[in-house]
Coordinates of C-alpha atoms and ligand atoms in Angstrom, one line a residue:
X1188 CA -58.3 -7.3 -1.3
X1189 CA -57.4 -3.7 -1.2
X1190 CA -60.5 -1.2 -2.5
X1191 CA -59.7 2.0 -3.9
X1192 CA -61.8 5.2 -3.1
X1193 CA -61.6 7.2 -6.1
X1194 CA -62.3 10.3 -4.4
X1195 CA -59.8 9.7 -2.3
X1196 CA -57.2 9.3 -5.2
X1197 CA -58.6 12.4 -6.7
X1198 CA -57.7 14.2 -4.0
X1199 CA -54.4 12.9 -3.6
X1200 CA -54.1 13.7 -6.8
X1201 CA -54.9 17.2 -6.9
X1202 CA -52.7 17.6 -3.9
X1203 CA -50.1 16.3 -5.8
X1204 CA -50.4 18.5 -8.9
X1205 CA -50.6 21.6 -6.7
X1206 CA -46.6 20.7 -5.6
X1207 CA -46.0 19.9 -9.1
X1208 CA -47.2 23.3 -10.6
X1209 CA -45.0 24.9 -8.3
X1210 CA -41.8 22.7 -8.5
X1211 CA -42.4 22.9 -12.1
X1212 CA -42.8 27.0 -12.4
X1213 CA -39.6 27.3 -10.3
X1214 CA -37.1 24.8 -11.7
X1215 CA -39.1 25.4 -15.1
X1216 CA -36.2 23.2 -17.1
X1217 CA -37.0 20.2 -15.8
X1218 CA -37.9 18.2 -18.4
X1219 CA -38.9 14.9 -15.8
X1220 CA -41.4 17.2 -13.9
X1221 CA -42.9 18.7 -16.6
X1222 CA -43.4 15.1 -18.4
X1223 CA -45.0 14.0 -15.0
X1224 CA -47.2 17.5 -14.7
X1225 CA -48.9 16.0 -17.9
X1226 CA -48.8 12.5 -16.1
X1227 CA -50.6 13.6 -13.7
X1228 CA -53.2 15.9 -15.5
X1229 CA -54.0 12.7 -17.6
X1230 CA -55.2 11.0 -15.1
X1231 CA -57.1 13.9 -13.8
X1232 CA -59.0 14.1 -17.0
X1233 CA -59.2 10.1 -17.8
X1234 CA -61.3 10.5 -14.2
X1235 CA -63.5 13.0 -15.5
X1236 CA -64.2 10.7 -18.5
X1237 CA -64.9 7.5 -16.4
X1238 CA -61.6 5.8 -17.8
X1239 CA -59.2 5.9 -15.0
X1240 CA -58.1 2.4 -13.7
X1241 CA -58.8 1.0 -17.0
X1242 CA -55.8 -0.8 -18.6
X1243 CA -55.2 1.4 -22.0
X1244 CA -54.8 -1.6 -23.8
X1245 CA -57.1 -4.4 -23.0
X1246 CA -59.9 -1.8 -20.7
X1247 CA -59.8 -4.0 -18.3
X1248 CA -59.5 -2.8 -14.9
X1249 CA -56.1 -2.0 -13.4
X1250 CA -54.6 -4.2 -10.2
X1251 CA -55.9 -2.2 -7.8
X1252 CA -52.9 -2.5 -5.2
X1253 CA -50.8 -1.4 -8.0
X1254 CA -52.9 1.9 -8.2
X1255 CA -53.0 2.3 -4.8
X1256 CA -49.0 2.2 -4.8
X1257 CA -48.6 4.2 -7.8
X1258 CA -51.9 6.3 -8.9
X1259 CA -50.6 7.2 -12.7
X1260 CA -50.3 3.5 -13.9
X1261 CA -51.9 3.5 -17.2
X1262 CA -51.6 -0.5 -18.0
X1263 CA -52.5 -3.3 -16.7
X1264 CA -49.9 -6.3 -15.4
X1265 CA -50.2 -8.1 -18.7
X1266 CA -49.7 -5.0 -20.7
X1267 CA -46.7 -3.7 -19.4
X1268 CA -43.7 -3.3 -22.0
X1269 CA -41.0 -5.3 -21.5
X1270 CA -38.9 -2.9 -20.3
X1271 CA -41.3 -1.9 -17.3
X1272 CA -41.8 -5.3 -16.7
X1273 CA -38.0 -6.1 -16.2
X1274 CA -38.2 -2.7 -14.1
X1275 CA -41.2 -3.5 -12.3
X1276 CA -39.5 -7.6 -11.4
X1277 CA -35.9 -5.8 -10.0
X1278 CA -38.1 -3.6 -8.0
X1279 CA -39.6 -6.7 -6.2
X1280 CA -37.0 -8.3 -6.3
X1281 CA -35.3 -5.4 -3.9
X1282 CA -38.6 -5.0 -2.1
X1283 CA -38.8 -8.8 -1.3
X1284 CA -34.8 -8.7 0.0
X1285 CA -35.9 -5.6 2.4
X1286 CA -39.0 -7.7 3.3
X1287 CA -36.8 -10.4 4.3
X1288 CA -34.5 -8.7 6.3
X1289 CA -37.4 -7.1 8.7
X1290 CA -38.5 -10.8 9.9
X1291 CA -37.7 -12.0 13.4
X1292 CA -35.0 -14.7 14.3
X1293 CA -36.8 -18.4 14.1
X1294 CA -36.5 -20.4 17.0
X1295 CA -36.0 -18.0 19.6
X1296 CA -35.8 -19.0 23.2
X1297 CA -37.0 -16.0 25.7
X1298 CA -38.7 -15.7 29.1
X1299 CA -39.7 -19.4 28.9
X1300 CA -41.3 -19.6 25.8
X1301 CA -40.0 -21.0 22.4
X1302 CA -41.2 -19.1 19.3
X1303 CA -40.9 -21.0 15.6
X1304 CA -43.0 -19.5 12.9
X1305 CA -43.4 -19.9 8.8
X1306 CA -43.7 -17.0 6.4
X1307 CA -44.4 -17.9 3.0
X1308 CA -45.4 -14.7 0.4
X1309 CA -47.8 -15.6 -2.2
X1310 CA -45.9 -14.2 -4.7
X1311 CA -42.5 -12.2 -4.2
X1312 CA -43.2 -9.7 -1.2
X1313 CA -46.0 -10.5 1.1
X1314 CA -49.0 -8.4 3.0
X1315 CA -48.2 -10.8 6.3
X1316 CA -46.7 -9.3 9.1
X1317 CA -44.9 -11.2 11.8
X1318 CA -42.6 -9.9 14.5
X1319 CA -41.3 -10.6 17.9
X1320 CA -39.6 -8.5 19.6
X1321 CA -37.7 -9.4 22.8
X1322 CA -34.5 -8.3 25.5
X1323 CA -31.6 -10.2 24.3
X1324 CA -30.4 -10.2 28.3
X1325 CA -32.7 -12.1 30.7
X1326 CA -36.3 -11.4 29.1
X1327 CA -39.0 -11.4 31.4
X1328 CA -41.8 -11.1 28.6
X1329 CA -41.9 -11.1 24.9
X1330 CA -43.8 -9.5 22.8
X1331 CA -45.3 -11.2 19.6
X1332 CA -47.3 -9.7 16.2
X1333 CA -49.1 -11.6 13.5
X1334 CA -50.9 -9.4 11.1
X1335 CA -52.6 -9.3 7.4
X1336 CA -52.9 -6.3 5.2
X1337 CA -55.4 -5.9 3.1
X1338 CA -55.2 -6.4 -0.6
X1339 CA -51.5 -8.4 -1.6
X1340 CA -48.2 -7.5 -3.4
X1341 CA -46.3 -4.4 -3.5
X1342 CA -48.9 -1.6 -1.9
X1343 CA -49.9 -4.4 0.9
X1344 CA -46.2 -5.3 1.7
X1345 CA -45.3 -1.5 1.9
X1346 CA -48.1 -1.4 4.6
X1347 CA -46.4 -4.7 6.3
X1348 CA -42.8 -2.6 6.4
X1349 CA -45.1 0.2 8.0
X1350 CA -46.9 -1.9 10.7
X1351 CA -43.2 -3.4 11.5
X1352 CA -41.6 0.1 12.1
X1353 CA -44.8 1.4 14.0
X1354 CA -44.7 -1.6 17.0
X1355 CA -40.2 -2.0 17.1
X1356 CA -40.9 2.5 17.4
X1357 CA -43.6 1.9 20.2
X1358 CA -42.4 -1.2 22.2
X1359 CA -39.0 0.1 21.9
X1360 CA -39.7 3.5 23.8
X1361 CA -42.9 3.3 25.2
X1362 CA -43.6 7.1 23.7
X1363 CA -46.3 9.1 23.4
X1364 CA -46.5 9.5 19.8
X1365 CA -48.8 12.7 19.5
X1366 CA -50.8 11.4 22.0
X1367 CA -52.3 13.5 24.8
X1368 CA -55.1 11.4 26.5
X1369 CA -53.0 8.4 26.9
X1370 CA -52.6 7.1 30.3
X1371 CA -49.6 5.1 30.9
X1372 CA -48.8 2.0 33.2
X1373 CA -45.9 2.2 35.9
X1374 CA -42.5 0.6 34.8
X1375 CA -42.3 -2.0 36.7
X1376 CA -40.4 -5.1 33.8
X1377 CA -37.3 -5.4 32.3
X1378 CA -37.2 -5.7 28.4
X1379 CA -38.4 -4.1 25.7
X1380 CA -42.1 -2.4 25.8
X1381 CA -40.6 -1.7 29.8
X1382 CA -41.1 1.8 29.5
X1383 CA -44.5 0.9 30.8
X1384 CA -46.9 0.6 27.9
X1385 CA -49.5 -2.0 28.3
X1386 CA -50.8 -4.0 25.4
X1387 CA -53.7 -2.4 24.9
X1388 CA -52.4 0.9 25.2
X1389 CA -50.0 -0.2 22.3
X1390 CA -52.7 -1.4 20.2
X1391 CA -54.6 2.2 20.3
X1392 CA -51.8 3.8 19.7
X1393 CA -50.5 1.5 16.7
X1394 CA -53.9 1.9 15.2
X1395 CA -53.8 5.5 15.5
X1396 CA -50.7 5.8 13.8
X1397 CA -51.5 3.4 11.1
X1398 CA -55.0 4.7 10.5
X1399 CA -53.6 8.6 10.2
X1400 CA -51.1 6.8 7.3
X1401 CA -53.3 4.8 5.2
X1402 CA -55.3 5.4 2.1
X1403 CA -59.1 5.0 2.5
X1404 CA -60.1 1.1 2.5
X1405 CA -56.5 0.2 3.3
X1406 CA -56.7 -2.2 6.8
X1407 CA -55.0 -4.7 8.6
X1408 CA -55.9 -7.6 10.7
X1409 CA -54.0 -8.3 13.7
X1410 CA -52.9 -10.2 16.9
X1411 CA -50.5 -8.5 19.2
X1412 CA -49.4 -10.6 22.5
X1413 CA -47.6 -10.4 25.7
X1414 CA -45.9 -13.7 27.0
X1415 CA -44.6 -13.4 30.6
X1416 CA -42.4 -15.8 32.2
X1417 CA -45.2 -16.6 34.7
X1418 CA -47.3 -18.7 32.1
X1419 CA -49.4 -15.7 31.5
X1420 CA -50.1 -14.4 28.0
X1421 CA -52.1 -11.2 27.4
X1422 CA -53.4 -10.9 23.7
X1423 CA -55.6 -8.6 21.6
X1424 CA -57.2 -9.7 18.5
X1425 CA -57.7 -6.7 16.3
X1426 CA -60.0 -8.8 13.3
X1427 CA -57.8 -11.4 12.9
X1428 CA -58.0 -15.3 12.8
X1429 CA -58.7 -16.7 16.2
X1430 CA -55.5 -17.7 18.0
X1431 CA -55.7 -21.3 19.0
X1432 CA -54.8 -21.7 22.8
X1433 CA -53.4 -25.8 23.0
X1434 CA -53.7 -27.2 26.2
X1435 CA -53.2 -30.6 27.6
X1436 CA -56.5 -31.3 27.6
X1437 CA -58.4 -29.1 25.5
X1438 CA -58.1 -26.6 22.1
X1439 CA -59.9 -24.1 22.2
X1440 CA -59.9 -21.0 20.1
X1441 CA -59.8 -16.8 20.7
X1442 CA -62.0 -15.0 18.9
X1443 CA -61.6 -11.4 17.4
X1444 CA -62.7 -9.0 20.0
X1445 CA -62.2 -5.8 17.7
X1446 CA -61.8 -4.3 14.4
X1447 CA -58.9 -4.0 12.0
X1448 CA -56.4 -1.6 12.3
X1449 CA -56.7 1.6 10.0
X1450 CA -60.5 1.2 9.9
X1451 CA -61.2 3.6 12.8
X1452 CA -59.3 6.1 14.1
X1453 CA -61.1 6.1 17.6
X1454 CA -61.2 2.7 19.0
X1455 CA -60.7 -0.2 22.1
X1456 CA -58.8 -2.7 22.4
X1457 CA -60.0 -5.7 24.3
X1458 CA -57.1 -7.7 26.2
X1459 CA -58.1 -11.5 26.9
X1460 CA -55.7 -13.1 29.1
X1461 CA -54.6 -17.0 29.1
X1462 CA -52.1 -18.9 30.9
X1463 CA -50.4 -21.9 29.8
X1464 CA -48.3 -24.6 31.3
X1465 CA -44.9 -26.0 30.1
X1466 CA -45.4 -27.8 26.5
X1467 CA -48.9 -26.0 25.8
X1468 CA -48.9 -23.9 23.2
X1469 CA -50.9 -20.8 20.9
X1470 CA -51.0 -21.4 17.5
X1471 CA -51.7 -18.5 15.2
X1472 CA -52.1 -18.1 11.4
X1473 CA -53.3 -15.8 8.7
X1474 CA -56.3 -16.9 6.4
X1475 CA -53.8 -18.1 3.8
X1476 CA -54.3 -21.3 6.0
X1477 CA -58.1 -20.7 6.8
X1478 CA -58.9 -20.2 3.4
X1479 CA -56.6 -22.5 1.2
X1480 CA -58.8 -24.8 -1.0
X1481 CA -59.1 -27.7 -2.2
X1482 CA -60.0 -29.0 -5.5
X1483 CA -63.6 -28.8 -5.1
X1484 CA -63.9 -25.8 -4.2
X1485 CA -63.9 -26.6 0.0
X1486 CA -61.5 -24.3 2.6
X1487 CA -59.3 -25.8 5.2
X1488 CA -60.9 -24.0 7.7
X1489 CA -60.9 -23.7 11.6
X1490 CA -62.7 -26.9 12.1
X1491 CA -60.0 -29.3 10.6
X1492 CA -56.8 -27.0 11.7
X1493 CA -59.2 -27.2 15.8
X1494 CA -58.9 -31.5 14.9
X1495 CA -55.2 -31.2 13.6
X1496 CA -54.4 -29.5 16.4
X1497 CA -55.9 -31.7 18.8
X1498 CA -54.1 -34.8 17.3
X1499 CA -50.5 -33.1 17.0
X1500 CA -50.3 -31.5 20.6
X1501 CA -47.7 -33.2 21.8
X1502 CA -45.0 -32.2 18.6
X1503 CA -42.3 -29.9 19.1
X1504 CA -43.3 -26.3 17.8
X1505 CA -41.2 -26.9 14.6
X1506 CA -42.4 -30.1 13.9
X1507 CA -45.9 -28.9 14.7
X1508 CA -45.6 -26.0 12.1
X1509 CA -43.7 -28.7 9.5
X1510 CA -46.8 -30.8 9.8
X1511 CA -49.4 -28.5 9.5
X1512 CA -47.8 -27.2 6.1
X1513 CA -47.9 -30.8 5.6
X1514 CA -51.9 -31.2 6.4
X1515 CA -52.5 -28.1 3.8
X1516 CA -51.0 -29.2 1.4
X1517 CA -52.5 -32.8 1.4
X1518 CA -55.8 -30.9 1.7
X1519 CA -55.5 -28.7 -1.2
X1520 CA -54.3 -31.7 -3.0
X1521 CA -52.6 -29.8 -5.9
X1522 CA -54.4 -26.2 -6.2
X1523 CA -51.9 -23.4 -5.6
X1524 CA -52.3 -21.2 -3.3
X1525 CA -54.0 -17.6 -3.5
X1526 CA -52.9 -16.0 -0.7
X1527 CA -49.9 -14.8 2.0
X1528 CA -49.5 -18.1 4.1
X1529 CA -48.1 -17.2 8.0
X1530 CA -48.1 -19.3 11.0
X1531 CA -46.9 -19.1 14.2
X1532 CA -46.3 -21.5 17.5
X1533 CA -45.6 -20.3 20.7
X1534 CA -44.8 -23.1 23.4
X1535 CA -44.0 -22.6 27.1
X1536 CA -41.1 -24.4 27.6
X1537 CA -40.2 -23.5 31.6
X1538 CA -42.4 -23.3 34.8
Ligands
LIG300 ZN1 -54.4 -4.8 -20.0

């Protein structure tokens, strides 16, 4: 979950009342800036009394991705009027249709690989981010992101649509972005992420972007990967669930070699390479699968997805992800889910 640094927010606040004094002294009949002037200076003095994130009605605390996304909520979810609460469902409502629109093509065929993948949000937008992002013409390689912000709902899905522009901007031109000390790679592929930027390179660069853009406490997990035609796949594993190499004869899993994005601005990124044959697979997932229990009180965990994965090797990447939705939900044998659930299966299909 998403923690808030209240000195953080105090600052942001400040910030913000310094533009608002001045938009307010110059357009001085404005009626909506004055009204959120005093908005604004509330909260400024409920943090000086110890009140602030406190729901005015019940004092219980605030959702804290909600003050994250808007720092002047005053109620909590349960005590919103009516009218906010119609406002606050149309605004998911258009968040979740933007959401939907920035997910990848299922089922995509490219440089010998075939890519199916399930992205189910917990409630109406999700904090899961899943991408792939490929030439249409002749792909040599493909490039594939799984992440997991921090926190869930609106402020963690407004992170997801961040992450998403950040990789399409830096696979799709290879740019420096403010960069100095960045060394590049020669061209040498076709496709997108061709104007020479390796993997790792992307990473640090991704993070430093995201990290110079987040609120304090704001993170995200993540697994980016390069599948080339050869059978090789280059992946780094930024804090995230281990990615699940199947093979013919053995599953075995790759573990996080780093930290989360946004935590650091300074950081590495460790590449660990793997390369399959045609019908072995990687399987990848958020902790919406990891951590989905069951009725008394147990997690799915690594251990039964490593022996479910193990049995089902030889299903097609659909039917693999159809029956591992299939395996949850036997496990969890009625309790609903708490989480973002994505998974994703990437099989070799050519030599
Ligand atoms: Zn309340």
């Amino acid at each position: 979950m998403a923690t808030i640094d209240d000195q953080f927010l105090r600052v942001q606040l400040e910030e913000r009342r310094k533009r608002l004094q001045t938009a307010v002294t110059e357009f001085s009949s404005d009626a909506a800036l004055a009204h959120l002037l005093h908005e604004v200076d509330s909260a400024l003095q409920r943090m000086e009394s110890g009140t602030y994130g406190l729901c005015e009605e019940c004092h219980d605390p605030i959702e804290a991705d909600r003050l994250i996304a808007d720092p002047l909520v005053c109620f909590c979810l349960d005590h919103l009027t009516v009218q906010q609460q119609r406002a606050l469902e149309s605004d998911l409502e258009l968040a979740a249709q933007v959401q939907r629109t920035l997910l990848p093509s299922n089922g995509v065929r490219a440089a010998g690989w075939d890519f199916h993948y399930h992205w189910q949000p917990f409630a109406l937008v999700s904090g899961d981010y899943c991408d792939l992002i490929y030439s249409k013409n002749g792909a040599e390689e493909i490039w594939f992101l799984l992440g997991d912000v921090s926190g869930k709902g609106v402020a963690a899905s407004m992170l997801m649509t961040h992450l998403h522009a950040i990789f399409r901007s830096l696979t799709s031109t290879g740019a420096p972005v403010g960069e100095q000390t960045m060394r590049y790679a020669p061209s040498s592929s076709s496709g997108p992420g061709n104007a020479g930027l390796s993997l790792d390179q992307l990473m640090l660069m991704a993070n430093r972007v995201f990290c110079e853009s987040v609120m304090a406490g704001q993170f995200a997990t993540m697994v980016a990967g390069r599948a080339s035609s050869s059978g090789r796949v280059e992946i780094v594993n930024a804090g995230h669930c281990p990615v699940v190499v199947v093979k013919q004869n053995e599953v075995t899993a790759l573990p996080s070699t780093g930290v989360p994005l946004g935590m650091f601005c300074e950081g590495s990124a460790v590449v660990q390479n793997v390369d399959l044959g045609p019908g072995e697979s990687l399987f990848l997932y958020t902790d919406g699968l990891s951590e989905t229990f069951n009725p008394t009180g147990k997690q799915y965990g690594d251990e039964r997805l490593g022996r479910f994965l193990a049995d089902s090797r030889t299903l097609t990447p659909d039917a693999l992800i159809a029956a591992c939705l299939r395996d949850v939900k036997e496990f969890a044998s009625g309790t609903p889910p708490a989480d973002d659930l994505t998974l994703m299966v990437i099989n070799r299909t050519a030599p």
